[in-house]
Amino acid sequence: AQGAAEPGPLAGKTLLLTAGPTREALDPVRYLSNHSSGKMGYALAEQAARLGADVTLVSGPVTLATPAGVTRIDVQSAQQMLEAVMARVEAHEIFIGCAAVADYRPVAAATDKIKKSQETLTIEMVRNPDILATVAGHSKRPFTVGFAAETRDVEHYALDKLARKKLDMIAANDVSKPGQGFNADSNALTLYWPGGSKDLGHSDKATQAEALLLTIAEKLTK
Ligand code: CTP
Ligand code: CA
């Protein structure tokens, strides 16, 4: 952060992160998206900058202000987010995938506005690239951290994603409970890494973000 020269636990570290939802175009005036507010990702960006990191935030459409000292790149679709991330991945030591990336997009966006001629409408969708797995599979990969948003069997699915995407760490989020996760101001993350875990308890997203970042800093110095 500008002027804030106090050396923090992430001083001199470069962090790239994704935040917010993506929008997948249906036609020139419509899109498919989700309820992600971007609050967790923006809290991470803000806290990381405060802890001394050089932060680049690749953001889907959100209504939040850019945290002080953070470089923000705005994107809309998952494909744009992937391009923005991969163009910068080699310049960063840490990657955190916090965005709620749409898993599918319409096969093609209609060139003209879709008219309501039919009684039913079927939209064919195709899977989006997995940004987090693409980063983790890169030959010069940063320390790679993912999120897992689950409504049941949280630990099971989080450990599965950690192993399957070959991550260094995953932050699991039970989004079935009110007041945590999507669009909430607080969260209750559990961190998993190969061979260990840490329960962060329930707190506001700034506190959760700081605890996650300090755990990453510990792993980096080992
Ligand atoms: N993610 C990503 N690109 C995608 C989908 C997900 O980078 N196309 C990232 C998210 O940013 C998050 C992690 O992968 O860090 C897990 O997202 P989540 O939706 O929980 O898992 P998925 O792998 O998409 O699996 P599913 O939705 O089936 O549970
Ligand atoms: Ca998903």
PDB file of C-alpha atoms and ligand atoms in Angstrom:
ATOM      1  CA  ALA A   1       0.000   0.000   0.000  1.00  0.00           C
ATOM      2  CA  GLN A   2       1.139   3.497  -0.828  1.00  0.00           C
ATOM      3  CA  GLY A   3       3.012   5.094   2.034  1.00  0.00           C
ATOM      4  CA  ALA A   4       2.307   2.184   4.402  1.00  0.00           C
ATOM      5  CA  ALA A   5       5.863   0.900   4.470  1.00  0.00           C
ATOM      6  CA  GLU A   6       5.654  -1.207   7.646  1.00  0.00           C
ATOM      7  CA  PRO A   7       7.049  -4.648   6.759  1.00  0.00           C
ATOM      8  CA  GLY A   8       4.288  -7.253   7.083  1.00  0.00           C
ATOM      9  CA  PRO A   9       4.355 -11.066   6.943  1.00  0.00           C
ATOM     10  CA  LEU A  10       3.688 -10.849   3.190  1.00  0.00           C
ATOM     11  CA  ALA A  11       6.164  -8.032   2.494  1.00  0.00           C
ATOM     12  CA  GLY A  12       7.579  -8.285  -1.011  1.00  0.00           C
ATOM     13  CA  LYS A  13       5.295 -11.197  -1.952  1.00  0.00           C
ATOM     14  CA  THR A  14       3.263 -11.034  -5.141  1.00  0.00           C
ATOM     15  CA  LEU A  15      -0.350 -12.230  -4.922  1.00  0.00           C
ATOM     16  CA  LEU A  16      -2.768 -12.800  -7.789  1.00  0.00           C
ATOM     17  CA  LEU A  17      -6.374 -13.495  -6.897  1.00  0.00           C
ATOM     18  CA  THR A  18      -9.793 -13.867  -8.476  1.00  0.00           C
ATOM     19  CA  ALA A  19     -13.000 -12.609  -6.906  1.00  0.00           C
ATOM     20  CA  GLY A  20     -16.677 -12.164  -7.582  1.00  0.00           C
ATOM     21  CA  PRO A  21     -19.021 -13.950  -9.983  1.00  0.00           C
ATOM     22  CA  THR A  22     -18.634 -14.387 -13.729  1.00  0.00           C
ATOM     23  CA  ARG A  23     -21.307 -13.508 -16.272  1.00  0.00           C
ATOM     24  CA  GLU A  24     -21.953 -15.833 -19.182  1.00  0.00           C
ATOM     25  CA  ALA A  25     -23.734 -14.117 -22.060  1.00  0.00           C
ATOM     26  CA  LEU A  26     -27.020 -15.518 -23.418  1.00  0.00           C
ATOM     27  CA  ASP A  27     -27.628 -12.710 -25.879  1.00  0.00           C
ATOM     28  CA  PRO A  28     -26.623  -9.015 -26.094  1.00  0.00           C
ATOM     29  CA  VAL A  29     -28.781  -8.067 -23.077  1.00  0.00           C
ATOM     30  CA  ARG A  30     -28.831 -11.202 -20.869  1.00  0.00           C
ATOM     31  CA  TYR A  31     -26.442 -13.379 -18.912  1.00  0.00           C
ATOM     32  CA  LEU A  32     -26.274 -16.295 -16.464  1.00  0.00           C
ATOM     33  CA  SER A  33     -24.474 -15.652 -13.171  1.00  0.00           C
ATOM     34  CA  ASN A  34     -24.617 -16.397  -9.426  1.00  0.00           C
ATOM     35  CA  HIS A  35     -25.028 -14.658  -6.055  1.00  0.00           C
ATOM     36  CA  SER A  36     -21.331 -14.073  -5.323  1.00  0.00           C
ATOM     37  CA  SER A  37     -20.808 -10.578  -3.892  1.00  0.00           C
ATOM     38  CA  GLY A  38     -17.011 -10.613  -4.117  1.00  0.00           C
ATOM     39  CA  LYS A  39     -16.760  -9.719  -0.415  1.00  0.00           C
ATOM     40  CA  MET A  40     -14.433 -12.586   0.547  1.00  0.00           C
ATOM     41  CA  GLY A  41     -12.060 -11.968  -2.370  1.00  0.00           C
ATOM     42  CA  TYR A  42     -12.013  -8.223  -1.772  1.00  0.00           C
ATOM     43  CA  ALA A  43     -11.359  -8.805   1.950  1.00  0.00           C
ATOM     44  CA  LEU A  44      -8.420 -11.024   0.951  1.00  0.00           C
ATOM     45  CA  ALA A  45      -7.066  -8.367  -1.421  1.00  0.00           C
ATOM     46  CA  GLU A  46      -7.389  -5.648   1.213  1.00  0.00           C
ATOM     47  CA  GLN A  47      -5.803  -7.677   4.013  1.00  0.00           C
ATOM     48  CA  ALA A  48      -2.991  -8.967   1.772  1.00  0.00           C
ATOM     49  CA  ALA A  49      -2.088  -5.402   0.768  1.00  0.00           C
ATOM     50  CA  ARG A  50      -2.143  -4.414   4.443  1.00  0.00           C
ATOM     51  CA  LEU A  51       0.192  -7.338   5.238  1.00  0.00           C
ATOM     52  CA  GLY A  52       2.656  -6.042   2.649  1.00  0.00           C
ATOM     53  CA  ALA A  53       1.855  -8.035  -0.495  1.00  0.00           C
ATOM     54  CA  ASP A  54       1.832  -6.646  -4.021  1.00  0.00           C
ATOM     55  CA  VAL A  55      -1.752  -7.553  -4.985  1.00  0.00           C
ATOM     56  CA  THR A  56      -3.416  -7.993  -8.382  1.00  0.00           C
ATOM     57  CA  LEU A  57      -7.148  -8.671  -8.239  1.00  0.00           C
ATOM     58  CA  VAL A  58      -8.892 -10.149 -11.274  1.00  0.00           C
ATOM     59  CA  SER A  59     -12.510  -9.311 -10.600  1.00  0.00           C
ATOM     60  CA  GLY A  60     -15.871 -10.268 -11.996  1.00  0.00           C
ATOM     61  CA  PRO A  61     -18.655  -7.646 -11.852  1.00  0.00           C
ATOM     62  CA  VAL A  62     -19.192  -6.528  -8.237  1.00  0.00           C
ATOM     63  CA  THR A  63     -20.314  -3.313  -6.560  1.00  0.00           C
ATOM     64  CA  LEU A  64     -17.331  -3.078  -4.201  1.00  0.00           C
ATOM     65  CA  ALA A  65     -14.634  -0.399  -4.160  1.00  0.00           C
ATOM     66  CA  THR A  66     -11.076  -1.388  -5.070  1.00  0.00           C
ATOM     67  CA  PRO A  67      -9.034  -1.753  -1.847  1.00  0.00           C
ATOM     68  CA  ALA A  68      -6.190   0.758  -1.399  1.00  0.00           C
ATOM     69  CA  GLY A  69      -2.969  -0.198  -3.150  1.00  0.00           C
ATOM     70  CA  VAL A  70      -4.542  -3.080  -5.090  1.00  0.00           C
ATOM     71  CA  THR A  71      -4.278  -3.405  -8.899  1.00  0.00           C
ATOM     72  CA  ARG A  72      -7.697  -4.416 -10.244  1.00  0.00           C
ATOM     73  CA  ILE A  73      -8.419  -6.027 -13.611  1.00  0.00           C
ATOM     74  CA  ASP A  74     -12.128  -6.198 -14.498  1.00  0.00           C
ATOM     75  CA  VAL A  75     -13.524  -9.133 -16.459  1.00  0.00           C
ATOM     76  CA  GLN A  76     -16.976 -10.528 -17.186  1.00  0.00           C
ATOM     77  CA  SER A  77     -16.859 -14.150 -18.353  1.00  0.00           C
ATOM     78  CA  ALA A  78     -14.942 -17.198 -17.125  1.00  0.00           C
ATOM     79  CA  GLN A  79     -12.965 -17.282 -20.364  1.00  0.00           C
ATOM     80  CA  GLN A  80     -11.922 -13.634 -19.901  1.00  0.00           C
ATOM     81  CA  MET A  81     -10.996 -14.381 -16.286  1.00  0.00           C
ATOM     82  CA  LEU A  82      -8.828 -17.319 -17.393  1.00  0.00           C
ATOM     83  CA  GLU A  83      -7.014 -15.142 -19.962  1.00  0.00           C
ATOM     84  CA  ALA A  84      -6.418 -12.323 -17.468  1.00  0.00           C
ATOM     85  CA  VAL A  85      -5.061 -14.806 -14.901  1.00  0.00           C
ATOM     86  CA  MET A  86      -2.821 -16.811 -17.237  1.00  0.00           C
ATOM     87  CA  ALA A  87      -1.285 -13.615 -18.686  1.00  0.00           C
ATOM     88  CA  ARG A  88      -0.081 -12.754 -15.163  1.00  0.00           C
ATOM     89  CA  VAL A  89       0.452 -16.082 -13.397  1.00  0.00           C
ATOM     90  CA  GLU A  90       4.221 -16.319 -13.923  1.00  0.00           C
ATOM     91  CA  ALA A  91       4.761 -12.920 -12.304  1.00  0.00           C
ATOM     92  CA  HIS A  92       3.144 -14.002  -9.024  1.00  0.00           C
ATOM     93  CA  GLU A  93       4.275 -16.173  -6.103  1.00  0.00           C
ATOM     94  CA  ILE A  94       0.812 -16.831  -4.674  1.00  0.00           C
ATOM     95  CA  PHE A  95      -2.527 -17.465  -6.417  1.00  0.00           C
ATOM     96  CA  ILE A  96      -5.874 -17.564  -4.610  1.00  0.00           C
ATOM     97  CA  GLY A  97      -8.944 -18.581  -6.611  1.00  0.00           C
ATOM     98  CA  CYS A  98     -11.817 -16.975  -4.733  1.00  0.00           C
ATOM     99  CA  ALA A  99     -14.127 -16.230  -7.665  1.00  0.00           C
ATOM    100  CA  ALA A 100     -17.442 -18.036  -8.063  1.00  0.00           C
ATOM    101  CA  VAL A 101     -16.684 -18.999 -11.646  1.00  0.00           C
ATOM    102  CA  ALA A 102     -19.705 -20.163 -13.650  1.00  0.00           C
ATOM    103  CA  ASP A 103     -19.209 -23.882 -14.275  1.00  0.00           C
ATOM    104  CA  TYR A 104     -21.056 -23.692 -17.613  1.00  0.00           C
ATOM    105  CA  ARG A 105     -21.689 -21.110 -20.315  1.00  0.00           C
ATOM    106  CA  PRO A 106     -24.213 -21.095 -23.157  1.00  0.00           C
ATOM    107  CA  VAL A 107     -22.677 -22.874 -26.157  1.00  0.00           C
ATOM    108  CA  ALA A 108     -23.058 -19.646 -28.124  1.00  0.00           C
ATOM    109  CA  ALA A 109     -24.405 -16.217 -27.232  1.00  0.00           C
ATOM    110  CA  ALA A 110     -27.189 -15.228 -29.634  1.00  0.00           C
ATOM    111  CA  THR A 111     -26.200 -12.282 -31.834  1.00  0.00           C
ATOM    112  CA  ASP A 112     -29.645 -10.734 -31.459  1.00  0.00           C
ATOM    113  CA  LYS A 113     -31.906 -10.476 -28.444  1.00  0.00           C
ATOM    114  CA  ILE A 114     -33.791 -13.768 -27.965  1.00  0.00           C
ATOM    115  CA  LYS A 115     -37.520 -13.219 -28.650  1.00  0.00           C
ATOM    116  CA  LYS A 116     -40.210 -14.892 -26.527  1.00  0.00           C
ATOM    117  CA  SER A 117     -41.742 -16.837 -29.383  1.00  0.00           C
ATOM    118  CA  GLN A 118     -41.663 -20.311 -27.776  1.00  0.00           C
ATOM    119  CA  GLU A 119     -43.535 -21.566 -24.699  1.00  0.00           C
ATOM    120  CA  THR A 120     -40.421 -23.343 -23.392  1.00  0.00           C
ATOM    121  CA  LEU A 121     -36.763 -22.495 -23.936  1.00  0.00           C
ATOM    122  CA  THR A 122     -33.827 -24.876 -23.756  1.00  0.00           C
ATOM    123  CA  ILE A 123     -30.320 -23.494 -23.534  1.00  0.00           C
ATOM    124  CA  GLU A 124     -27.412 -25.757 -24.353  1.00  0.00           C
ATOM    125  CA  MET A 125     -24.432 -25.187 -22.085  1.00  0.00           C
ATOM    126  CA  VAL A 126     -20.784 -26.188 -22.276  1.00  0.00           C
ATOM    127  CA  ARG A 127     -18.331 -26.514 -19.398  1.00  0.00           C
ATOM    128  CA  ASN A 128     -16.062 -23.579 -18.664  1.00  0.00           C
ATOM    129  CA  PRO A 129     -12.311 -24.067 -18.192  1.00  0.00           C
ATOM    130  CA  ASP A 130     -11.266 -24.542 -14.558  1.00  0.00           C
ATOM    131  CA  ILE A 131      -9.081 -21.508 -13.827  1.00  0.00           C
ATOM    132  CA  LEU A 132      -7.758 -22.839 -10.523  1.00  0.00           C
ATOM    133  CA  ALA A 133      -6.810 -26.242 -11.973  1.00  0.00           C
ATOM    134  CA  THR A 134      -5.171 -24.525 -14.966  1.00  0.00           C
ATOM    135  CA  VAL A 135      -3.014 -22.395 -12.635  1.00  0.00           C
ATOM    136  CA  ALA A 136      -2.117 -25.445 -10.516  1.00  0.00           C
ATOM    137  CA  GLY A 137      -1.114 -27.350 -13.641  1.00  0.00           C
ATOM    138  CA  HIS A 138       1.168 -24.593 -14.922  1.00  0.00           C
ATOM    139  CA  SER A 139       4.892 -25.429 -15.120  1.00  0.00           C
ATOM    140  CA  LYS A 140       5.832 -22.280 -13.153  1.00  0.00           C
ATOM    141  CA  ARG A 141       2.937 -22.462 -10.740  1.00  0.00           C
ATOM    142  CA  PRO A 142       2.600 -20.138  -7.782  1.00  0.00           C
ATOM    143  CA  PHE A 143       1.620 -21.372  -4.287  1.00  0.00           C
ATOM    144  CA  THR A 144      -1.946 -22.221  -5.307  1.00  0.00           C
ATOM    145  CA  VAL A 145      -4.953 -21.855  -3.007  1.00  0.00           C
ATOM    146  CA  GLY A 146      -8.566 -22.661  -3.853  1.00  0.00           C
ATOM    147  CA  PHE A 147     -11.957 -22.325  -2.232  1.00  0.00           C
ATOM    148  CA  ALA A 148     -14.599 -25.016  -1.986  1.00  0.00           C
ATOM    149  CA  ALA A 149     -18.211 -23.924  -1.664  1.00  0.00           C
ATOM    150  CA  GLU A 150     -20.245 -26.899  -0.460  1.00  0.00           C
ATOM    151  CA  THR A 151     -23.715 -27.535   0.906  1.00  0.00           C
ATOM    152  CA  ARG A 152     -22.954 -31.043   2.314  1.00  0.00           C
ATOM    153  CA  ASP A 153     -20.021 -33.398   3.036  1.00  0.00           C
ATOM    154  CA  VAL A 154     -17.798 -30.304   3.210  1.00  0.00           C
ATOM    155  CA  GLU A 155     -14.576 -32.004   4.330  1.00  0.00           C
ATOM    156  CA  HIS A 156     -14.940 -34.864   1.857  1.00  0.00           C
ATOM    157  CA  TYR A 157     -15.439 -32.570  -1.162  1.00  0.00           C
ATOM    158  CA  ALA A 158     -12.752 -30.101  -0.013  1.00  0.00           C
ATOM    159  CA  LEU A 159     -10.141 -32.857   0.301  1.00  0.00           C
ATOM    160  CA  ASP A 160     -11.234 -34.240  -3.060  1.00  0.00           C
ATOM    161  CA  LYS A 161     -10.718 -30.806  -4.712  1.00  0.00           C
ATOM    162  CA  LEU A 162      -7.356 -30.336  -2.949  1.00  0.00           C
ATOM    163  CA  ALA A 163      -6.092 -33.632  -4.363  1.00  0.00           C
ATOM    164  CA  ARG A 164      -7.792 -33.562  -7.772  1.00  0.00           C
ATOM    165  CA  LYS A 165      -6.726 -29.988  -8.618  1.00  0.00           C
ATOM    166  CA  LYS A 166      -3.262 -30.540  -6.996  1.00  0.00           C
ATOM    167  CA  LEU A 167      -3.589 -27.474  -4.754  1.00  0.00           C
ATOM    168  CA  ASP A 168      -1.264 -26.327  -1.976  1.00  0.00           C
ATOM    169  CA  MET A 169      -4.251 -25.338   0.170  1.00  0.00           C
ATOM    170  CA  ILE A 170      -8.043 -25.153   0.068  1.00  0.00           C
ATOM    171  CA  ALA A 171     -10.443 -23.041   2.110  1.00  0.00           C
ATOM    172  CA  ALA A 172     -13.692 -24.908   2.637  1.00  0.00           C
ATOM    173  CA  ASN A 173     -16.908 -23.038   3.050  1.00  0.00           C
ATOM    174  CA  ASP A 174     -20.234 -24.538   4.174  1.00  0.00           C
ATOM    175  CA  VAL A 175     -22.651 -22.376   2.184  1.00  0.00           C
ATOM    176  CA  SER A 176     -25.724 -24.214   3.500  1.00  0.00           C
ATOM    177  CA  LYS A 177     -25.513 -22.334   6.820  1.00  0.00           C
ATOM    178  CA  PRO A 178     -27.037 -18.852   6.984  1.00  0.00           C
ATOM    179  CA  GLY A 179     -24.650 -15.953   7.613  1.00  0.00           C
ATOM    180  CA  GLN A 180     -21.595 -17.437   5.971  1.00  0.00           C
ATOM    181  CA  GLY A 181     -20.304 -17.659   2.447  1.00  0.00           C
ATOM    182  CA  PHE A 182     -22.216 -16.254  -0.522  1.00  0.00           C
ATOM    183  CA  ASN A 183     -23.174 -12.620  -0.050  1.00  0.00           C
ATOM    184  CA  ALA A 184     -22.702 -12.723   3.755  1.00  0.00           C
ATOM    185  CA  ASP A 185     -20.464 -10.418   5.816  1.00  0.00           C
ATOM    186  CA  SER A 186     -18.977 -13.259   7.856  1.00  0.00           C
ATOM    187  CA  ASN A 187     -17.609 -16.673   7.126  1.00  0.00           C
ATOM    188  CA  ALA A 188     -16.420 -19.892   8.792  1.00  0.00           C
ATOM    189  CA  LEU A 189     -13.585 -21.378   6.778  1.00  0.00           C
ATOM    190  CA  THR A 190     -11.687 -24.571   7.381  1.00  0.00           C
ATOM    191  CA  LEU A 191      -8.279 -24.762   5.706  1.00  0.00           C
ATOM    192  CA  TYR A 192      -6.872 -28.033   4.388  1.00  0.00           C
ATOM    193  CA  TRP A 193      -3.449 -28.702   2.937  1.00  0.00           C
ATOM    194  CA  PRO A 194      -1.707 -31.995   2.198  1.00  0.00           C
ATOM    195  CA  GLY A 195      -1.222 -33.457   5.683  1.00  0.00           C
ATOM    196  CA  GLY A 196      -2.986 -30.861   7.819  1.00  0.00           C
ATOM    197  CA  SER A 197      -5.960 -28.627   8.529  1.00  0.00           C
ATOM    198  CA  LYS A 198      -7.008 -25.572  10.518  1.00  0.00           C
ATOM    199  CA  ASP A 199     -10.504 -24.453  11.573  1.00  0.00           C
ATOM    200  CA  LEU A 200     -10.721 -20.643  11.459  1.00  0.00           C
ATOM    201  CA  GLY A 201     -13.928 -20.422  13.521  1.00  0.00           C
ATOM    202  CA  HIS A 202     -16.709 -17.966  12.665  1.00  0.00           C
ATOM    203  CA  SER A 203     -15.853 -14.279  12.179  1.00  0.00           C
ATOM    204  CA  ASP A 204     -16.121 -11.346   9.787  1.00  0.00           C
ATOM    205  CA  LYS A 205     -14.544 -11.780   6.374  1.00  0.00           C
ATOM    206  CA  ALA A 206     -11.606  -9.441   7.154  1.00  0.00           C
ATOM    207  CA  THR A 207     -10.615 -11.634  10.132  1.00  0.00           C
ATOM    208  CA  GLN A 208     -11.061 -14.827   8.087  1.00  0.00           C
ATOM    209  CA  ALA A 209      -8.993 -13.310   5.263  1.00  0.00           C
ATOM    210  CA  GLU A 210      -6.170 -12.304   7.594  1.00  0.00           C
ATOM    211  CA  ALA A 211      -6.056 -15.779   9.197  1.00  0.00           C
ATOM    212  CA  LEU A 212      -5.949 -17.456   5.784  1.00  0.00           C
ATOM    213  CA  LEU A 213      -3.156 -15.145   4.590  1.00  0.00           C
ATOM    214  CA  LEU A 214      -1.086 -15.663   7.744  1.00  0.00           C
ATOM    215  CA  THR A 215      -1.381 -19.435   7.280  1.00  0.00           C
ATOM    216  CA  ILE A 216      -0.168 -19.057   3.677  1.00  0.00           C
ATOM    217  CA  ALA A 217       2.745 -16.859   4.868  1.00  0.00           C
ATOM    218  CA  GLU A 218       3.746 -19.578   7.377  1.00  0.00           C
ATOM    219  CA  LYS A 219       3.774 -22.237   4.651  1.00  0.00           C
ATOM    220  CA  LEU A 220       5.842 -20.025   2.332  1.00  0.00           C
ATOM    221  CA  THR A 221       8.611 -19.482   4.889  1.00  0.00           C
ATOM    222  CA  LYS A 222       8.891 -23.220   5.632  1.00  0.00           C
TER     223      LYS A 222
HETATM  224  N1  CTP B   1     -12.912 -22.522  -9.997  1.00  0.00           N
HETATM  225  C1  CTP B   1     -12.205 -22.024 -11.072  1.00  0.00           C
HETATM  226  N2  CTP B   1     -12.702 -22.161 -12.332  1.00  0.00           N
HETATM  227  C2  CTP B   1     -13.871 -22.800 -12.555  1.00  0.00           C
HETATM  228  C3  CTP B   1     -14.599 -23.328 -11.461  1.00  0.00           C
HETATM  229  C4  CTP B   1     -14.102 -23.170 -10.194  1.00  0.00           C
HETATM  230  O1  CTP B   1     -11.136 -21.438 -10.879  1.00  0.00           O
HETATM  231  N3  CTP B   1     -14.317 -22.925 -13.790  1.00  0.00           N
HETATM  232  C5  CTP B   1     -12.332 -22.410  -8.651  1.00  0.00           C
HETATM  233  C6  CTP B   1     -13.077 -21.509  -7.702  1.00  0.00           C
HETATM  234  O2  CTP B   1     -12.580 -20.194  -7.780  1.00  0.00           O
HETATM  235  C7  CTP B   1     -12.748 -22.140  -6.356  1.00  0.00           C
HETATM  236  C8  CTP B   1     -12.593 -23.611  -6.686  1.00  0.00           C
HETATM  237  O3  CTP B   1     -12.353 -23.679  -8.086  1.00  0.00           O
HETATM  238  O4  CTP B   1     -11.523 -21.688  -5.854  1.00  0.00           O
HETATM  239  C9  CTP B   1     -13.721 -24.501  -6.322  1.00  0.00           C
HETATM  240  O5  CTP B   1     -14.923 -24.017  -6.850  1.00  0.00           O
HETATM  241  P1  CTP B   1     -16.227 -24.885  -6.609  1.00  0.00           P
HETATM  242  O6  CTP B   1     -17.362 -24.321  -7.378  1.00  0.00           O
HETATM  243  O7  CTP B   1     -16.379 -25.131  -5.138  1.00  0.00           O
HETATM  244  O8  CTP B   1     -15.773 -26.297  -7.226  1.00  0.00           O
HETATM  245  P2  CTP B   1     -15.818 -26.890  -8.662  1.00  0.00           P
HETATM  246  O9  CTP B   1     -14.458 -27.442  -8.957  1.00  0.00           O
HETATM  247  O10 CTP B   1     -16.370 -25.940  -9.666  1.00  0.00           O
HETATM  248  O11 CTP B   1     -16.787 -28.140  -8.483  1.00  0.00           O
HETATM  249  P3  CTP B   1     -18.378 -28.174  -8.126  1.00  0.00           P
HETATM  250  O12 CTP B   1     -18.968 -26.829  -8.448  1.00  0.00           O
HETATM  251  O13 CTP B   1     -18.907 -29.291  -8.963  1.00  0.00           O
HETATM  252  O14 CTP B   1     -18.462 -28.486  -6.647  1.00  0.00           O
HETATM  253 CA    CA B   2     -18.372 -24.807  -9.349  1.00  0.00          CA
END
